[in-house]
GROMACS .gro file of C-alpha atoms in nm:
model
  422
    1MET     CA    1   2.816  -0.908   3.510
    2ASP     CA    2   2.755  -1.273   3.402
    3THR     CA    3   2.865  -1.415   3.175
    4ASN     CA    4   2.520  -1.422   2.978
    5SER     CA    5   2.496  -1.069   3.009
    6GLU     CA    6   2.848  -1.051   2.852
    7GLY     CA    7   2.802  -1.251   2.536
    8ARG     CA    8   2.493  -1.073   2.468
    9ARG     CA    9   2.705  -0.722   2.461
   10ALA     CA   10   2.956  -0.848   2.343
   11ARG     CA   11   2.691  -0.972   2.021
   12ILE     CA   12   2.533  -0.650   2.083
   13VAL     CA   13   2.890  -0.470   1.989
   14LEU     CA   14   2.973  -0.712   1.704
   15THR     CA   15   2.652  -0.614   1.534
   16ALA     CA   16   2.702  -0.231   1.587
   17GLY     CA   17   2.997  -0.296   1.480
   18LEU     CA   18   2.939  -0.473   1.144
   19ARG     CA   19   2.625  -0.214   1.083
   20ALA     CA   20   2.876   0.059   1.116
   21LEU     CA   21   3.112  -0.114   0.858
   22ALA     CA   22   2.807  -0.165   0.629
   23LEU     CA   23   2.699   0.243   0.662
   24ALA     CA   24   3.082   0.362   0.579
   25LEU     CA   25   3.074   0.191   0.261
   26ILE     CA   26   2.651   0.326   0.157
   27SER     CA   27   2.774   0.666   0.270
   28LEU     CA   28   3.099   0.658   0.123
   29GLY     CA   29   3.007   0.419  -0.227
   30GLY     CA   30   2.645   0.505  -0.257
   31SER     CA   31   2.631   0.888  -0.155
   32LEU     CA   32   2.929   0.991  -0.350
   33THR     CA   33   2.773   0.848  -0.659
   34LEU     CA   34   2.481   0.963  -0.637
   35PHE     CA   35   2.632   1.344  -0.563
   36VAL     CA   36   2.816   1.365  -0.890
   37LEU     CA   37   2.540   1.226  -1.099
   38THR     CA   38   2.264   1.464  -0.947
   39LEU     CA   39   2.592   1.752  -1.047
   40VAL     CA   40   2.605   1.609  -1.335
   41SER     CA   41   2.174   1.561  -1.441
   42LEU     CA   42   2.142   1.874  -1.311
   43ALA     CA   43   2.437   2.099  -1.536
   44LEU     CA   44   2.263   1.921  -1.869
   45ILE     CA   45   1.921   2.018  -1.753
   46PRO     CA   46   1.936   2.304  -1.994
   47ALA     CA   47   2.105   2.038  -2.334
   48GLY     CA   48   1.773   1.862  -2.234
   49VAL     CA   49   1.881   1.579  -2.188
   50GLY     CA   50   1.895   1.655  -1.809
   51LEU     CA   51   1.485   1.725  -1.794
   52ILE     CA   52   1.476   1.351  -1.849
   53THR     CA   53   1.711   1.235  -1.594
   54THR     CA   54   1.725   1.433  -1.319
   55PRO     CA   55   1.328   1.266  -1.175
   56TRP     CA   56   1.567   0.942  -1.193
   57VAL     CA   57   1.890   1.062  -1.031
   58LEU     CA   58   1.690   1.196  -0.801
   59ALA     CA   59   1.476   0.915  -0.745
   60GLY     CA   60   1.787   0.700  -0.624
   61VAL     CA   61   1.859   0.973  -0.395
   62ARG     CA   62   1.576   0.951  -0.228
   63ALA     CA   63   1.611   0.614  -0.183
   64GLN     CA   64   1.869   0.657  -0.036
   65ALA     CA   65   1.819   0.868   0.222
   66ASP     CA   66   1.414   0.686   0.240
   67LEU     CA   67   1.680   0.344   0.288
   68ARG     CA   68   1.855   0.553   0.555
   69ARG     CA   69   1.556   0.660   0.771
   70LEU     CA   70   1.482   0.285   0.779
   71LEU     CA   71   1.784   0.215   0.924
   72ALA     CA   72   1.770   0.459   1.211
   73SER     CA   73   1.505   0.314   1.290
   74GLN     CA   74   1.558  -0.070   1.337
   75TRP     CA   75   1.828  -0.004   1.424
   76CYS     CA   76   1.897   0.260   1.700
   77GLY     CA   77   1.524   0.404   1.733
   78VAL     CA   78   1.602   0.710   1.546
   79ARG     CA   79   1.293   0.787   1.377
   80ILE     CA   80   1.338   1.122   1.096
   81PRO     CA   81   1.072   1.277   0.916
   82SER     CA   82   0.953   1.159   0.618
   83ALA     CA   83   0.803   1.547   0.428
   84TYR     CA   84   0.799   1.507   0.023
   85ARG     CA   85   0.592   1.659  -0.200
   86PRO     CA   86   0.369   1.378  -0.457
   87VAL     CA   87   0.476   1.413  -0.755
   88PRO     CA   88   0.161   1.448  -0.993
   89PRO     CA   89   0.062   1.148  -1.184
   90GLY     CA   90   0.174   1.151  -1.519
   91ALA     CA   91   0.344   1.434  -1.567
   92ARG     CA   92   0.557   1.536  -1.889
   93PRO     CA   93   0.935   1.550  -1.812
   94TRP     CA   94   0.980   1.834  -1.717
   95THR     CA   95   0.710   1.940  -1.495
   96ARG     CA   96   0.863   1.618  -1.299
   97THR     CA   97   1.159   1.767  -1.318
   98LEU     CA   98   1.010   2.125  -1.221
   99HIS     CA   99   0.792   1.963  -0.923
  100LEU     CA  100   1.128   1.783  -0.749
  101LEU     CA  101   1.343   2.118  -0.771
  102ARG     CA  102   1.057   2.289  -0.610
  103ASP     CA  103   1.066   2.039  -0.296
  104PRO     CA  104   1.254   2.156   0.022
  105GLY     CA  105   1.274   1.783   0.014
  106THR     CA  106   1.511   1.738  -0.270
  107TRP     CA  107   1.725   1.999  -0.099
  108ARG     CA  108   1.781   1.849   0.220
  109ASP     CA  109   1.834   1.491   0.029
  110LEU     CA  110   2.104   1.693  -0.207
  111ARG     CA  111   2.266   1.968   0.138
  112TRP     CA  112   2.262   1.540   0.293
  113LEU     CA  113   2.499   1.335   0.059
  114PRO     CA  114   2.805   1.606   0.012
  115VAL     CA  115   2.798   1.558   0.453
  116ASP     CA  116   2.716   1.176   0.466
  117MET     CA  117   2.976   1.138   0.167
  118VAL     CA  118   3.269   1.273   0.445
  119ALA     CA  119   3.122   1.313   0.797
  120GLY     CA  120   2.888   0.985   0.752
  121PHE     CA  121   3.145   0.822   0.626
  122VAL     CA  122   3.327   0.884   0.929
  123THR     CA  123   3.095   0.885   1.202
  124ALA     CA  124   3.013   0.545   1.026
  125LEU     CA  125   3.391   0.439   1.042
  126VAL     CA  126   3.462   0.477   1.439
  127PRO     CA  127   3.241   0.262   1.579
  128ALA     CA  128   3.355  -0.039   1.302
  129ALA     CA  129   3.726   0.039   1.374
  130LEU     CA  130   3.713   0.019   1.742
  131VAL     CA  131   3.532  -0.313   1.717
  132PHE     CA  132   3.818  -0.500   1.417
  133TYR     CA  133   4.087  -0.182   1.449
  134PRO     CA  134   4.209  -0.411   1.743
  135LEU     CA  135   4.241  -0.746   1.554
  136GLU     CA  136   4.559  -0.539   1.374
  137GLY     CA  137   4.707  -0.563   1.705
  138PHE     CA  138   4.649  -0.939   1.874
  139ALA     CA  139   4.808  -1.014   1.504
  140LEU     CA  140   5.076  -0.815   1.487
  141ALA     CA  141   5.147  -0.940   1.889
  142PHE     CA  142   5.107  -1.311   1.734
  143GLY     CA  143   5.437  -1.288   1.545
  144LEU     CA  144   5.263  -1.008   1.164
  145TRP     CA  145   5.525  -0.819   1.253
  146ARG     CA  146   5.846  -1.019   1.110
  147VAL     CA  147   5.643  -0.893   0.769
  148PHE     CA  148   5.697  -0.564   0.835
  149THR     CA  149   6.040  -0.608   1.017
  150ASP     CA  150   6.340  -0.802   1.099
  151GLY     CA  151   6.326  -0.617   1.505
  152THR     CA  152   6.616  -0.320   1.348
  153TYR     CA  153   6.381  -0.052   1.254
  154VAL     CA  154   6.044   0.074   1.282
  155GLY     CA  155   5.861  -0.130   1.036
  156TRP     CA  156   5.498  -0.016   1.110
  157TRP     CA  157   5.260   0.182   1.311
  158TYR     CA  158   4.996   0.074   1.496
  159GLY     CA  159   4.792   0.351   1.668
  160PHE     CA  160   5.151   0.614   1.824
  161VAL     CA  161   5.262   0.258   1.880
  162PRO     CA  162   5.613   0.198   1.649
  163VAL     CA  163   5.626  -0.157   1.621
  164GLY     CA  164   6.046  -0.282   1.546
  165GLY     CA  165   6.010  -0.570   1.736
  166GLN     CA  166   5.823  -0.857   2.003
  167GLY     CA  167   5.826  -0.577   2.262
  168SER     CA  168   5.621  -0.278   2.089
  169ALA     CA  169   5.424  -0.632   1.936
  170LEU     CA  170   5.346  -0.692   2.255
  171LEU     CA  171   5.245  -0.306   2.340
  172ALA     CA  172   5.032  -0.339   2.027
  173GLY     CA  173   4.852  -0.619   2.106
  174LEU     CA  174   4.780  -0.451   2.422
  175LEU     CA  175   4.743  -0.115   2.278
  176GLY     CA  176   4.401  -0.334   2.043
  177VAL     CA  177   4.304  -0.471   2.384
  178GLY     CA  178   4.251  -0.153   2.507
  179ILE     CA  179   4.019  -0.014   2.217
  180LEU     CA  180   3.836  -0.368   2.240
  181VAL     CA  181   3.695  -0.282   2.598
  182ALA     CA  182   3.654   0.067   2.487
  183SER     CA  183   3.387  -0.075   2.177
  184PHE     CA  184   3.254  -0.243   2.457
  185PHE     CA  185   3.126   0.118   2.600
  186LEU     CA  186   3.144   0.365   2.293
  187THR     CA  187   3.018   0.165   1.964
  188PRO     CA  188   2.667   0.148   1.969
  189PRO     CA  189   2.600   0.540   2.125
  190LEU     CA  190   2.887   0.644   1.802
  191LEU     CA  191   2.671   0.439   1.574
  192ARG     CA  192   2.377   0.619   1.706
  193VAL     CA  193   2.607   0.971   1.650
  194HIS     CA  194   2.590   0.926   1.312
  195PHE     CA  195   2.219   0.854   1.295
  196LEU     CA  196   2.165   1.172   1.502
  197LEU     CA  197   2.367   1.361   1.264
  198THR     CA  198   2.172   1.207   0.962
  199ARG     CA  199   1.845   1.359   1.118
  200SER     CA  200   1.974   1.703   1.191
  201LEU     CA  201   2.016   1.735   0.794
  202LEU     CA  202   1.777   1.569   0.655
  203ALA     CA  203   1.471   1.605   0.872
  204PRO     CA  204   1.256   1.946   0.814
  205GLY     CA  205   1.427   2.245   1.057
  206GLN     CA  206   1.171   2.541   1.020
  207GLY     CA  207   0.891   2.568   0.875
  208GLN     CA  208   0.804   2.207   0.987
  209LEU     CA  209   0.467   2.279   1.168
  210ALA     CA  210   0.311   2.442   0.819
  211GLU     CA  211   0.592   2.185   0.631
  212ARG     CA  212   0.353   1.901   0.852
  213VAL     CA  213   0.019   2.069   0.750
  214ARG     CA  214   0.093   2.037   0.421
  215VAL     CA  215   0.202   1.709   0.436
  216LEU     CA  216  -0.129   1.637   0.655
  217THR     CA  217  -0.388   1.830   0.413
  218GLU     CA  218  -0.205   1.634   0.047
  219THR     CA  219  -0.199   1.292   0.201
  220ARG     CA  220  -0.584   1.347   0.360
  221ARG     CA  221  -0.710   1.489  -0.014
  222ASP     CA  222  -0.506   1.143  -0.152
  223ALA     CA  223  -0.734   0.987   0.157
  224VAL     CA  224  -1.038   1.123   0.014
  225ASP     CA  225  -1.000   1.088  -0.345
  226GLY     CA  226  -0.880   0.700  -0.236
  227SER     CA  227  -1.223   0.630  -0.087
  228ALA     CA  228  -1.426   0.815  -0.407
  229ALA     CA  229  -1.246   0.593  -0.619
  230GLU     CA  230  -1.310   0.316  -0.461
  231LEU     CA  231  -1.657   0.409  -0.412
  232ARG     CA  232  -1.706   0.393  -0.740
  233ARG     CA  233  -1.553   0.124  -0.797
  234ILE     CA  234  -1.815  -0.076  -0.539
  235GLU     CA  235  -2.065   0.081  -0.717
  236ARG     CA  236  -2.004  -0.004  -1.055
  237ASP     CA  237  -1.840  -0.428  -1.001
  238LEU     CA  238  -2.238  -0.459  -0.765
  239HIS     CA  239  -2.418  -0.241  -1.084
  240ASP     CA  240  -2.209  -0.506  -1.377
  241GLY     CA  241  -2.175  -0.740  -1.134
  242ALA     CA  242  -2.402  -0.897  -0.856
  243GLN     CA  243  -2.679  -0.655  -0.956
  244ALA     CA  244  -2.730  -0.776  -1.275
  245ARG     CA  245  -2.739  -1.124  -1.190
  246LEU     CA  246  -2.983  -1.085  -0.932
  247VAL     CA  247  -3.266  -0.865  -1.174
  248ALA     CA  248  -3.166  -1.147  -1.423
  249MET     CA  249  -3.245  -1.390  -1.137
  250GLY     CA  250  -3.551  -1.238  -1.121
  251MET     CA  251  -3.701  -1.240  -1.437
  252ASP     CA  252  -3.622  -1.532  -1.429
  253LEU     CA  253  -3.788  -1.608  -1.148
  254GLY     CA  254  -4.138  -1.481  -1.292
  255THR     CA  255  -4.165  -1.648  -1.601
  256ILE     CA  256  -4.107  -1.988  -1.416
  257GLU     CA  257  -4.370  -1.898  -1.221
  258ALA     CA  258  -4.616  -1.851  -1.532
  259LEU     CA  259  -4.458  -2.136  -1.701
  260LEU     CA  260  -4.488  -2.422  -1.349
  261GLU     CA  261  -4.794  -2.527  -1.513
  262LYS     CA  262  -4.791  -2.506  -1.888
  263ASN     CA  263  -4.443  -2.639  -1.900
  264PRO     CA  264  -4.298  -2.803  -1.606
  265ALA     CA  265  -3.973  -2.884  -1.843
  266LYS     CA  266  -3.898  -2.524  -1.959
  267ALA     CA  267  -3.933  -2.451  -1.607
  268ARG     CA  268  -3.709  -2.624  -1.434
  269GLU     CA  269  -3.480  -2.557  -1.742
  270LEU     CA  270  -3.461  -2.172  -1.601
  271LEU     CA  271  -3.484  -2.280  -1.244
  272ALA     CA  272  -3.143  -2.458  -1.313
  273ARG     CA  273  -3.056  -2.133  -1.469
  274ALA     CA  274  -3.133  -1.912  -1.162
  275ARG     CA  275  -2.994  -2.148  -0.899
  276GLN     CA  276  -2.636  -2.111  -1.116
  277SER     CA  277  -2.760  -1.679  -1.135
  278SER     CA  278  -2.763  -1.716  -0.764
  279VAL     CA  279  -2.394  -1.886  -0.650
  280GLU     CA  280  -2.252  -1.695  -0.900
  281ALA     CA  281  -2.413  -1.328  -0.801
  282LEU     CA  282  -2.277  -1.473  -0.386
  283ASP     CA  283  -1.926  -1.500  -0.538
  284GLU     CA  284  -1.887  -1.173  -0.635
  285LEU     CA  285  -2.026  -1.037  -0.357
  286ARG     CA  286  -1.802  -1.310  -0.142
  287ASP     CA  287  -1.518  -1.106  -0.376
  288LEU     CA  288  -1.650  -0.808  -0.382
  289VAL     CA  289  -1.567  -0.764   0.057
  290ARG     CA  290  -1.275  -0.862   0.053
  291GLY     CA  291  -1.148  -0.668  -0.170
  292ILE     CA  292  -1.324  -0.460   0.123
  293HIS     CA  293  -1.190  -0.594   0.388
  294PRO     CA  294  -1.110  -0.919   0.380
  295PRO     CA  295  -1.312  -1.139   0.623
  296VAL     CA  296  -0.968  -1.318   0.750
  297LEU     CA  297  -0.801  -1.001   0.842
  298ALA     CA  298  -1.062  -0.868   1.003
  299GLU     CA  299  -1.086  -1.198   1.187
  300ARG     CA  300  -0.683  -1.382   1.205
  301GLY     CA  301  -0.508  -1.062   1.178
  302LEU     CA  302  -0.238  -0.918   0.888
  303GLY     CA  303  -0.001  -1.160   0.913
  304ASP     CA  304  -0.266  -1.493   0.918
  305ALA     CA  305  -0.450  -1.291   0.617
  306VAL     CA  306  -0.092  -1.251   0.457
  307ARG     CA  307  -0.080  -1.579   0.468
  308ALA     CA  308  -0.327  -1.601   0.295
  309LEU     CA  309  -0.302  -1.394   0.054
  310ALA     CA  310   0.060  -1.529  -0.030
  311LEU     CA  311  -0.123  -1.949  -0.114
  312ARG     CA  312  -0.266  -1.775  -0.358
  313MET     CA  313   0.103  -1.627  -0.504
  314PRO     CA  314   0.144  -1.831  -0.843
  315VAL     CA  315   0.523  -1.803  -0.738
  316PRO     CA  316   0.620  -1.931  -0.388
  317THR     CA  317   0.587  -1.640  -0.160
  318GLU     CA  318   0.746  -1.753   0.219
  319VAL     CA  319   0.620  -1.528   0.495
  320SER     CA  320   0.743  -1.432   0.828
  321ALA     CA  321   0.608  -1.265   1.075
  322GLU     CA  322   0.644  -1.191   1.396
  323LEU     CA  323   0.409  -0.947   1.570
  324GLY     CA  324   0.472  -0.997   1.899
  325GLY     CA  325   0.075  -1.092   1.957
  326GLY     CA  326  -0.047  -0.767   1.925
  327ARG     CA  327  -0.277  -0.616   1.695
  328ALA     CA  328  -0.250  -0.327   1.490
  329ASP     CA  329  -0.552  -0.067   1.431
  330ALA     CA  330  -0.824  -0.197   1.190
  331PRO     CA  331  -0.700   0.118   0.952
  332VAL     CA  332  -0.318   0.016   1.012
  333GLU     CA  333  -0.368  -0.325   0.950
  334SER     CA  334  -0.581  -0.248   0.554
  335ALA     CA  335  -0.341   0.026   0.461
  336ALA     CA  336  -0.073  -0.249   0.531
  337TYR     CA  337  -0.236  -0.565   0.385
  338PHE     CA  338  -0.365  -0.369   0.094
  339ALA     CA  339  -0.037  -0.231  -0.006
  340VAL     CA  340   0.165  -0.597   0.055
  341SER     CA  341  -0.086  -0.701  -0.249
  342GLU     CA  342   0.007  -0.426  -0.461
  343VAL     CA  343   0.367  -0.535  -0.328
  344LEU     CA  344   0.329  -0.897  -0.455
  345THR     CA  345   0.151  -0.793  -0.739
  346ASN     CA  346   0.402  -0.619  -0.896
  347ALA     CA  347   0.636  -0.882  -0.755
  348VAL     CA  348   0.477  -1.183  -0.951
  349LYS     CA  349   0.387  -1.027  -1.294
  350HIS     CA  350   0.756  -0.754  -1.342
  351SER     CA  351   1.004  -0.880  -1.217
  352GLY     CA  352   1.008  -1.259  -1.366
  353ALA     CA  353   1.122  -1.371  -0.994
  354ASP     CA  354   1.061  -1.745  -0.912
  355ARG     CA  355   1.090  -1.690  -0.592
  356ILE     CA  356   0.882  -1.425  -0.312
  357TRP     CA  357   0.966  -1.325   0.086
  358VAL     CA  358   0.789  -1.069   0.307
  359ASP     CA  359   0.922  -1.080   0.654
  360MET     CA  360   0.698  -0.899   0.938
  361ARG     CA  361   0.779  -0.762   1.243
  362TYR     CA  362   0.707  -0.483   1.523
  363VAL     CA  363   1.014  -0.246   1.609
  364GLU     CA  364   0.974  -0.011   1.818
  365GLY     CA  365   0.659   0.142   1.757
  366ALA     CA  366   0.632   0.062   1.382
  367LEU     CA  367   0.536  -0.212   1.200
  368GLN     CA  368   0.818  -0.260   0.957
  369VAL     CA  369   0.755  -0.495   0.667
  370SER     CA  370   1.019  -0.574   0.388
  371VAL     CA  371   0.873  -0.801   0.078
  372THR     CA  372   1.195  -0.880  -0.134
  373ASP     CA  373   1.230  -1.065  -0.467
  374ASN     CA  374   1.509  -1.272  -0.643
  375GLY     CA  375   1.368  -1.129  -0.993
  376GLY     CA  376   1.544  -0.890  -1.231
  377GLY     CA  377   1.545  -0.625  -1.025
  378GLY     CA  378   1.496  -0.191  -1.135
  379ALA     CA  379   1.192  -0.142  -0.997
  380VAL     CA  380   1.150   0.245  -0.954
  381VAL     CA  381   0.848   0.479  -0.746
  382GLY     CA  382   0.720   0.709  -0.937
  383ALA     CA  383   0.697   0.759  -1.324
  384GLY     CA  384   0.329   0.585  -1.295
  385SER     CA  385   0.424   0.264  -1.130
  386GLY     CA  386   0.236   0.069  -0.867
  387LEU     CA  387   0.474   0.126  -0.598
  388SER     CA  388   0.319   0.501  -0.629
  389GLY     CA  389   0.042   0.385  -0.511
  390VAL     CA  390   0.162   0.217  -0.231
  391GLU     CA  391   0.363   0.521  -0.098
  392ARG     CA  392   0.007   0.689  -0.118
  393ARG     CA  393  -0.123   0.451   0.092
  394LEU     CA  394   0.128   0.496   0.343
  395GLY     CA  395   0.130   0.800   0.376
  396THR     CA  396  -0.116   0.876   0.458
  397PHE     CA  397  -0.106   0.745   0.775
  398ASP     CA  398   0.298   0.822   0.818
  399GLY     CA  399   0.427   0.533   0.679
  400VAL     CA  400   0.796   0.520   0.485
  401LEU     CA  401   0.847   0.354   0.170
  402ALA     CA  402   1.239   0.231   0.126
  403VAL     CA  403   1.342   0.061  -0.284
  404SER     CA  404   1.587  -0.092  -0.299
  405SER     CA  405   1.653  -0.281  -0.663
  406PRO     CA  406   1.955  -0.296  -0.854
  407ALA     CA  407   1.960  -0.412  -1.134
  408GLY     CA  408   2.007  -0.788  -1.179
  409GLY     CA  409   1.788  -0.832  -0.889
  410PRO     CA  410   1.739  -0.881  -0.600
  411THR     CA  411   1.425  -0.635  -0.547
  412MET     CA  412   1.324  -0.571  -0.188
  413VAL     CA  413   1.050  -0.270  -0.126
  414THR     CA  414   1.028  -0.188   0.333
  415MET     CA  415   0.756  -0.034   0.458
  416GLU     CA  416   0.734   0.173   0.829
  417ILE     CA  417   0.408   0.194   0.959
  418PRO     CA  418   0.386   0.401   1.304
  419CYS     CA  419   0.141   0.266   1.543
  420VAL     CA  420   0.082   0.062   1.888
  421LEU     CA  421  -0.065  -0.246   1.902
  422SER     CA  422  -0.318  -0.399   2.141
   0.00000   0.00000   0.00000
């Protein structure tokens, strides 16, 4: 193995160890906190308080599960399907709570939480320990053992090695070398084991086909409803905007024809007004077409279309796109473009941010987009937020939406759409 290959392998192992350490913290801290909050919220349902708190707590549980799905796909290529029943918009708290509790996906998440905070924590901690535990052995070999003993008794254990002097400290260092060598072969596969365990609990099991049919039926209905609403919007915009201006322009032209010989000055005035109406009608038609499918998206692709969108934002927005030179199908690009547009609009309106970052990349059969702002946080999916519409739009393509938005910020909205680039 040459030096470049060894260096590349070392970076892969170190990255896997850092990711495993982060997962261990998320599994223990995040899942334990959400599990306790869920139990408390469900216990308060008979008192009425839980009807209000449960949807918010379960939204946090789903965000935790969606984040793990996203990391599984990005870090290890493990795809974990998401199959939640959409919550009716505008539902009352008790209706929303009952709907969530009837969703099999909710109970899969709740069964996963206690396993994640125990077995998930262990399966994440082991690959992290393989990378970082050898550091303790090296430190003991280089003299740290003197902190724990004066050489007359065993003052510390490193694994199964009792450290009581320099000789045993050197053995601890050799054990550290062995563990470090083992990490080169075991850390990435063990990290994958963590996500396979997660998939075994979060992915739909028996009845998966029926659940899949139900999800597809609902997403198709959402797509049809969305298309019908879009057609009504286009018809309304044409009727109230460009059509009205064209009718007025036609009437002005008729008047100009009658006044051309009798009152040329008045005719010229009406002609100027008709010309202005034609310019305004053309602008409205261009805006309408841009709202249906932006020309820059069709001509130059998703990356340049989002960059053009960012230039129109009142908040400084940086865009990074690594799409490998290929393009997704037009419907996927359109869905991703308008999803990014909606998220950016929400960030500008509600976050109070003064900077936004958009990162787009294509990784292992999926288009991944993240929008991050440095605002005040508190963004949630549901409760009539614009993110619910984004989630439904992505759901038509089996896409996943994950939101991380702690109080005080920052907010990170991550979207993933399975697709193939051409």
